[in-house]
């Protein structure tokens, strides 16, 4: 008996999808849809037993509870540093690999996380969504606001075990500790120069790329540092919001005020390791140390002669009939472009 070849092949059924009636996002199963709907209603049924914080999902609660218990079940395979959630390990691994997949569309900066990129972009847009409840000052990130809040309370819980200097943030202590150890973990891939902070490396890289991301709209002066750009703009406005309580003198930046206050107190926080001199500012110490080391980090772009300070370079450039400095830079990452 011959079997018929006219049988219809079975049709493939499309898996059922469950759409959200609020945002039209769909899910493969009904329970996921129900969980998603709580994000619209604001419902957070899972409450922390240690504090009053509530969560939408139980796994978010479990991750949060580890902040209270100190449990860190996830370890880095390279340095054994431990973390409370798996995603933190992924982000930490980028500190070993140097991977920075999130690029700024305004400048050449790249970030290892999307959240870091969002905060960085605010330096270009000027957005500061976090307000201090005490003085009303605005900040670009909750982290910076938290650090600022401690200026009101005076809290500095992180203490250096070498010199007993205290800090409001653990990251500040980590960077400071490198001044004692000499550690410079960030290396330039172009010239092998090393830096204590990743931000210093990022700024140094602009020496190779020639990019200057901050430009004054009034006088066209360019700045590598956003803080230098902001301080410069205050000079145009004439505003001096920082006042000395001892002599009523006013200053354009908080750092200038702090330096001035040390003239009243006689405090010199920055001692030279080569001799017994001390200085009121880190930049003064850096310039002084070059007398011991012979370092001349400011090269002339025309004749390659080198100088220990940007002022000496500016004077030298006049011999080439170039008189106007375009870029003001930090002494750690020297680069002066003349026009």
Short mmCIF file of N, CA and C in Angstrom, two decimals, residues 169-268:
data_model
loop_
_atom_site.label_atom_id
_atom_site.label_comp_id
_atom_site.label_asym_id
_atom_site.label_seq_id
_atom_site.Cartn_x
_atom_site.Cartn_y
_atom_site.Cartn_z
N UNK A 169 35.89 60.75 51.74
CA UNK A 169 35.59 59.64 50.85
C UNK A 169 36.74 58.64 50.84
N UNK A 170 36.39 57.35 50.73
CA UNK A 170 37.43 56.32 50.69
C UNK A 170 38.30 56.45 49.45
N UNK A 171 37.70 56.90 48.33
CA UNK A 171 38.48 57.07 47.10
C UNK A 171 39.54 58.15 47.26
N UNK A 172 39.22 59.19 48.04
CA UNK A 172 40.19 60.25 48.30
C UNK A 172 41.38 59.71 49.09
N UNK A 173 41.09 58.84 50.05
CA UNK A 173 42.17 58.22 50.83
C UNK A 173 43.03 57.33 49.94
N UNK A 174 42.40 56.56 49.05
CA UNK A 174 43.14 55.67 48.15
C UNK A 174 44.14 56.45 47.30
N UNK A 175 43.67 57.56 46.72
CA UNK A 175 44.55 58.40 45.89
C UNK A 175 45.65 59.04 46.74
N UNK A 176 45.28 59.53 47.93
CA UNK A 176 46.26 60.16 48.82
C UNK A 176 47.35 59.17 49.23
N UNK A 177 46.97 57.94 49.50
CA UNK A 177 47.93 56.94 49.98
C UNK A 177 49.05 56.71 48.97
N UNK A 178 48.73 56.92 47.70
CA UNK A 178 49.74 56.74 46.66
C UNK A 178 50.85 57.79 46.75
N UNK A 179 50.60 58.92 47.42
CA UNK A 179 51.66 59.92 47.62
C UNK A 179 52.72 59.37 48.57
N UNK A 180 52.34 58.42 49.42
CA UNK A 180 53.30 57.79 50.32
C UNK A 180 54.00 56.60 49.65
N UNK A 181 53.25 55.81 48.90
CA UNK A 181 53.81 54.60 48.30
C UNK A 181 54.52 54.86 46.98
N UNK A 182 54.17 55.99 46.34
CA UNK A 182 54.73 56.28 45.02
C UNK A 182 54.06 55.51 43.90
N UNK A 183 53.00 54.79 44.23
CA UNK A 183 52.30 53.97 43.22
C UNK A 183 51.67 54.86 42.15
N UNK A 184 51.89 54.48 40.89
CA UNK A 184 51.26 55.17 39.75
C UNK A 184 50.71 54.11 38.81
N UNK A 185 49.47 53.67 39.06
CA UNK A 185 48.95 52.49 38.35
C UNK A 185 48.44 52.75 36.94
N UNK A 186 48.38 54.02 36.51
CA UNK A 186 47.80 54.32 35.20
C UNK A 186 48.91 54.75 34.23
N UNK A 187 49.09 53.97 33.17
CA UNK A 187 50.21 54.16 32.24
C UNK A 187 49.71 54.63 30.88
N UNK A 188 50.39 55.63 30.32
CA UNK A 188 50.07 56.10 28.97
C UNK A 188 50.60 55.09 27.95
N UNK A 189 49.75 54.67 27.02
CA UNK A 189 50.15 53.67 26.03
C UNK A 189 51.04 54.25 24.93
N UNK A 190 51.15 55.58 24.89
CA UNK A 190 51.96 56.23 23.85
C UNK A 190 53.39 56.51 24.31
N UNK A 191 53.54 56.93 25.58
CA UNK A 191 54.88 57.36 26.03
C UNK A 191 55.30 56.72 27.35
N UNK A 192 54.51 55.81 27.89
CA UNK A 192 54.83 55.09 29.13
C UNK A 192 54.88 55.96 30.38
N UNK A 193 54.45 57.22 30.30
CA UNK A 193 54.36 58.05 31.51
C UNK A 193 53.27 57.48 32.41
N UNK A 194 53.49 57.53 33.73
CA UNK A 194 52.57 56.90 34.67
C UNK A 194 51.93 57.96 35.57
N UNK A 195 50.71 57.63 36.06
CA UNK A 195 49.94 58.59 36.84
C UNK A 195 49.26 57.91 38.02
N UNK A 196 48.99 58.72 39.05
CA UNK A 196 48.35 58.18 40.26
C UNK A 196 46.85 58.06 40.09
N UNK A 197 46.26 58.87 39.20
CA UNK A 197 44.82 58.85 39.00
C UNK A 197 44.48 58.67 37.53
N UNK A 198 43.36 57.99 37.29
CA UNK A 198 42.93 57.77 35.91
C UNK A 198 42.59 59.09 35.22
N UNK A 199 42.04 60.05 35.97
CA UNK A 199 41.71 61.35 35.38
C UNK A 199 42.97 62.07 34.89
N UNK A 200 44.08 61.88 35.60
CA UNK A 200 45.35 62.50 35.17
C UNK A 200 45.81 61.90 33.84
N UNK A 201 45.61 60.58 33.70
CA UNK A 201 45.98 59.93 32.44
C UNK A 201 45.10 60.44 31.30
N UNK A 202 43.80 60.57 31.55
CA UNK A 202 42.88 61.06 30.52
C UNK A 202 43.29 62.44 30.03
N UNK A 203 43.64 63.32 30.98
CA UNK A 203 44.05 64.68 30.62
C UNK A 203 45.39 64.66 29.88
N UNK A 204 46.31 63.81 30.34
CA UNK A 204 47.61 63.68 29.68
C UNK A 204 47.45 63.23 28.23
N UNK A 205 46.49 62.35 27.97
CA UNK A 205 46.29 61.82 26.62
C UNK A 205 45.98 62.94 25.62
N UNK A 206 45.45 64.05 26.12
CA UNK A 206 45.14 65.17 25.23
C UNK A 206 46.41 65.80 24.67
N UNK A 207 47.57 65.54 25.33
CA UNK A 207 48.85 66.00 24.78
C UNK A 207 49.15 65.30 23.47
N UNK A 208 48.70 64.04 23.39
CA UNK A 208 48.93 63.27 22.17
C UNK A 208 47.87 63.56 21.11
N UNK A 209 46.63 63.79 21.56
CA UNK A 209 45.53 64.03 20.61
C UNK A 209 45.40 65.51 20.23
N UNK A 210 45.92 66.40 21.11
CA UNK A 210 45.81 67.84 20.86
C UNK A 210 44.45 68.42 21.16
N UNK A 211 43.58 67.66 21.81
CA UNK A 211 42.22 68.14 22.08
C UNK A 211 42.16 68.96 23.37
N UNK A 212 41.47 70.08 23.31
CA UNK A 212 41.24 70.95 24.47
C UNK A 212 39.73 71.14 24.58
N UNK A 213 39.06 70.43 25.50
CA UNK A 213 37.59 70.38 25.48
C UNK A 213 36.86 71.59 26.03
N UNK A 214 37.54 72.46 26.79
CA UNK A 214 36.84 73.58 27.42
C UNK A 214 37.37 74.90 26.86
N UNK A 215 36.49 75.68 26.23
CA UNK A 215 36.89 76.93 25.59
C UNK A 215 36.03 78.08 26.10
N UNK A 216 36.69 79.20 26.44
CA UNK A 216 36.00 80.39 26.93
C UNK A 216 35.31 81.10 25.77
N UNK A 217 34.02 81.36 25.90
CA UNK A 217 33.26 82.03 24.84
C UNK A 217 33.54 83.53 24.78
N UNK A 218 34.20 84.06 25.81
CA UNK A 218 34.49 85.50 25.86
C UNK A 218 35.84 85.82 25.21
N UNK A 219 36.89 85.08 25.60
CA UNK A 219 38.24 85.42 25.11
C UNK A 219 38.89 84.28 24.33
N UNK A 220 38.16 83.18 24.13
CA UNK A 220 38.64 82.05 23.32
C UNK A 220 39.80 81.29 23.94
N UNK A 221 40.05 81.49 25.22
CA UNK A 221 41.11 80.75 25.89
C UNK A 221 40.64 79.31 26.11
N UNK A 222 41.55 78.36 25.93
CA UNK A 222 41.20 76.96 26.06
C UNK A 222 41.73 76.35 27.34
N UNK A 223 41.02 75.37 27.88
CA UNK A 223 41.41 74.74 29.13
C UNK A 223 41.26 73.23 29.04
N UNK A 224 42.22 72.54 29.59
CA UNK A 224 42.16 71.09 29.67
C UNK A 224 41.26 70.66 30.83
N UNK A 225 41.32 71.41 31.93
CA UNK A 225 40.54 71.09 33.13
C UNK A 225 39.24 71.88 33.15
N UNK A 226 38.14 71.22 33.47
CA UNK A 226 36.87 71.91 33.63
C UNK A 226 36.91 72.89 34.80
N UNK A 227 37.58 72.50 35.90
CA UNK A 227 37.66 73.37 37.08
C UNK A 227 38.40 74.67 36.76
N UNK A 228 39.47 74.58 35.92
CA UNK A 228 40.20 75.78 35.52
C UNK A 228 39.33 76.66 34.62
N UNK A 229 38.55 76.01 33.76
CA UNK A 229 37.62 76.76 32.89
C UNK A 229 36.59 77.51 33.72
N UNK A 230 36.01 76.83 34.73
CA UNK A 230 34.99 77.47 35.57
C UNK A 230 35.59 78.63 36.37
N UNK A 231 36.79 78.43 36.90
CA UNK A 231 37.45 79.50 37.65
C UNK A 231 37.75 80.69 36.74
N UNK A 232 38.14 80.41 35.50
CA UNK A 232 38.42 81.47 34.54
C UNK A 232 37.16 82.27 34.21
N UNK A 233 36.02 81.60 34.04
CA UNK A 233 34.77 82.28 33.69
C UNK A 233 34.33 83.24 34.81
N UNK A 234 34.66 82.87 36.05
CA UNK A 234 34.32 83.75 37.18
C UNK A 234 35.09 85.07 37.07
N UNK A 235 36.30 85.01 36.51
CA UNK A 235 37.10 86.24 36.35
C UNK A 235 36.40 87.23 35.42
N UNK A 236 35.70 86.71 34.41
CA UNK A 236 34.96 87.59 33.51
C UNK A 236 33.76 88.22 34.22
N UNK A 237 33.11 87.44 35.07
CA UNK A 237 31.91 87.94 35.76
C UNK A 237 32.26 88.85 36.93
N UNK A 238 33.52 88.71 37.44
CA UNK A 238 33.93 89.51 38.59
C UNK A 238 33.43 88.96 39.91
N UNK A 239 32.73 87.84 39.86
CA UNK A 239 32.17 87.25 41.09
C UNK A 239 33.27 86.64 41.95
N UNK A 240 33.22 86.91 43.25
CA UNK A 240 34.16 86.33 44.21
C UNK A 240 33.35 85.82 45.41
N UNK A 241 32.80 84.61 45.29
CA UNK A 241 31.87 84.12 46.31
C UNK A 241 32.51 83.55 47.57
N UNK A 242 33.85 83.40 47.58
CA UNK A 242 34.52 82.76 48.72
C UNK A 242 35.22 83.82 49.58
N UNK A 243 34.75 83.99 50.82
CA UNK A 243 35.20 85.08 51.68
C UNK A 243 35.97 84.55 52.89
N UNK A 244 37.11 85.18 53.18
CA UNK A 244 37.90 84.83 54.36
C UNK A 244 37.23 85.42 55.60
N UNK A 245 37.02 84.58 56.62
CA UNK A 245 36.35 85.03 57.84
C UNK A 245 37.29 85.83 58.74
N UNK A 246 38.59 85.78 58.44
CA UNK A 246 39.57 86.50 59.26
C UNK A 246 39.76 87.94 58.80
N UNK A 247 39.89 88.13 57.47
CA UNK A 247 40.19 89.48 56.97
C UNK A 247 39.20 89.99 55.93
N UNK A 248 38.15 89.23 55.65
CA UNK A 248 37.09 89.62 54.70
C UNK A 248 37.53 89.67 53.24
N UNK A 249 38.75 89.22 52.93
CA UNK A 249 39.18 89.18 51.54
C UNK A 249 38.36 88.12 50.80
N UNK A 250 38.05 88.39 49.52
CA UNK A 250 37.21 87.47 48.75
C UNK A 250 38.00 86.86 47.60
N UNK A 251 37.57 85.64 47.19
CA UNK A 251 38.29 84.89 46.18
C UNK A 251 37.33 84.25 45.18
N UNK A 252 37.86 83.96 44.00
CA UNK A 252 37.03 83.38 42.94
C UNK A 252 36.80 81.89 43.11
N UNK A 253 37.72 81.19 43.78
CA UNK A 253 37.58 79.75 43.97
C UNK A 253 37.84 79.37 45.42
N UNK A 254 37.30 78.20 45.80
CA UNK A 254 37.50 77.70 47.16
C UNK A 254 38.96 77.37 47.41
N UNK A 255 39.66 76.88 46.37
CA UNK A 255 41.08 76.51 46.55
C UNK A 255 41.94 77.75 46.82
N UNK A 256 41.62 78.88 46.17
CA UNK A 256 42.36 80.12 46.45
C UNK A 256 42.11 80.59 47.88
N UNK A 257 40.87 80.42 48.35
CA UNK A 257 40.54 80.80 49.73
C UNK A 257 41.31 79.93 50.71
N UNK A 258 41.35 78.61 50.45
CA UNK A 258 42.06 77.69 51.35
C UNK A 258 43.54 78.04 51.42
N UNK A 259 44.11 78.36 50.26
CA UNK A 259 45.53 78.75 50.23
C UNK A 259 45.75 80.02 51.04
N UNK A 260 44.84 80.99 50.90
CA UNK A 260 44.94 82.25 51.63
C UNK A 260 44.84 82.04 53.13
N UNK A 261 43.91 81.17 53.55
CA UNK A 261 43.72 80.91 54.99
C UNK A 261 44.99 80.38 55.63
N UNK A 262 45.76 79.61 54.86
CA UNK A 262 47.02 79.06 55.39
C UNK A 262 48.04 80.16 55.69
N UNK A 263 47.89 81.33 55.06
CA UNK A 263 48.76 82.46 55.38
C UNK A 263 48.46 82.99 56.77
N UNK A 264 47.20 82.86 57.19
CA UNK A 264 46.83 83.27 58.55
C UNK A 264 47.29 82.23 59.57
N UNK A 265 47.11 80.95 59.21
CA UNK A 265 47.41 79.88 60.17
C UNK A 265 48.87 79.47 60.16
N UNK A 266 49.58 79.78 59.05
CA UNK A 266 50.96 79.34 58.91
C UNK A 266 51.09 77.87 58.55
N UNK A 267 49.97 77.24 58.25
CA UNK A 267 49.96 75.80 57.95
C UNK A 267 50.55 75.54 56.56
N UNK A 268 51.44 74.57 56.49
CA UNK A 268 52.03 74.15 55.22
C UNK A 268 51.91 72.64 55.12
#
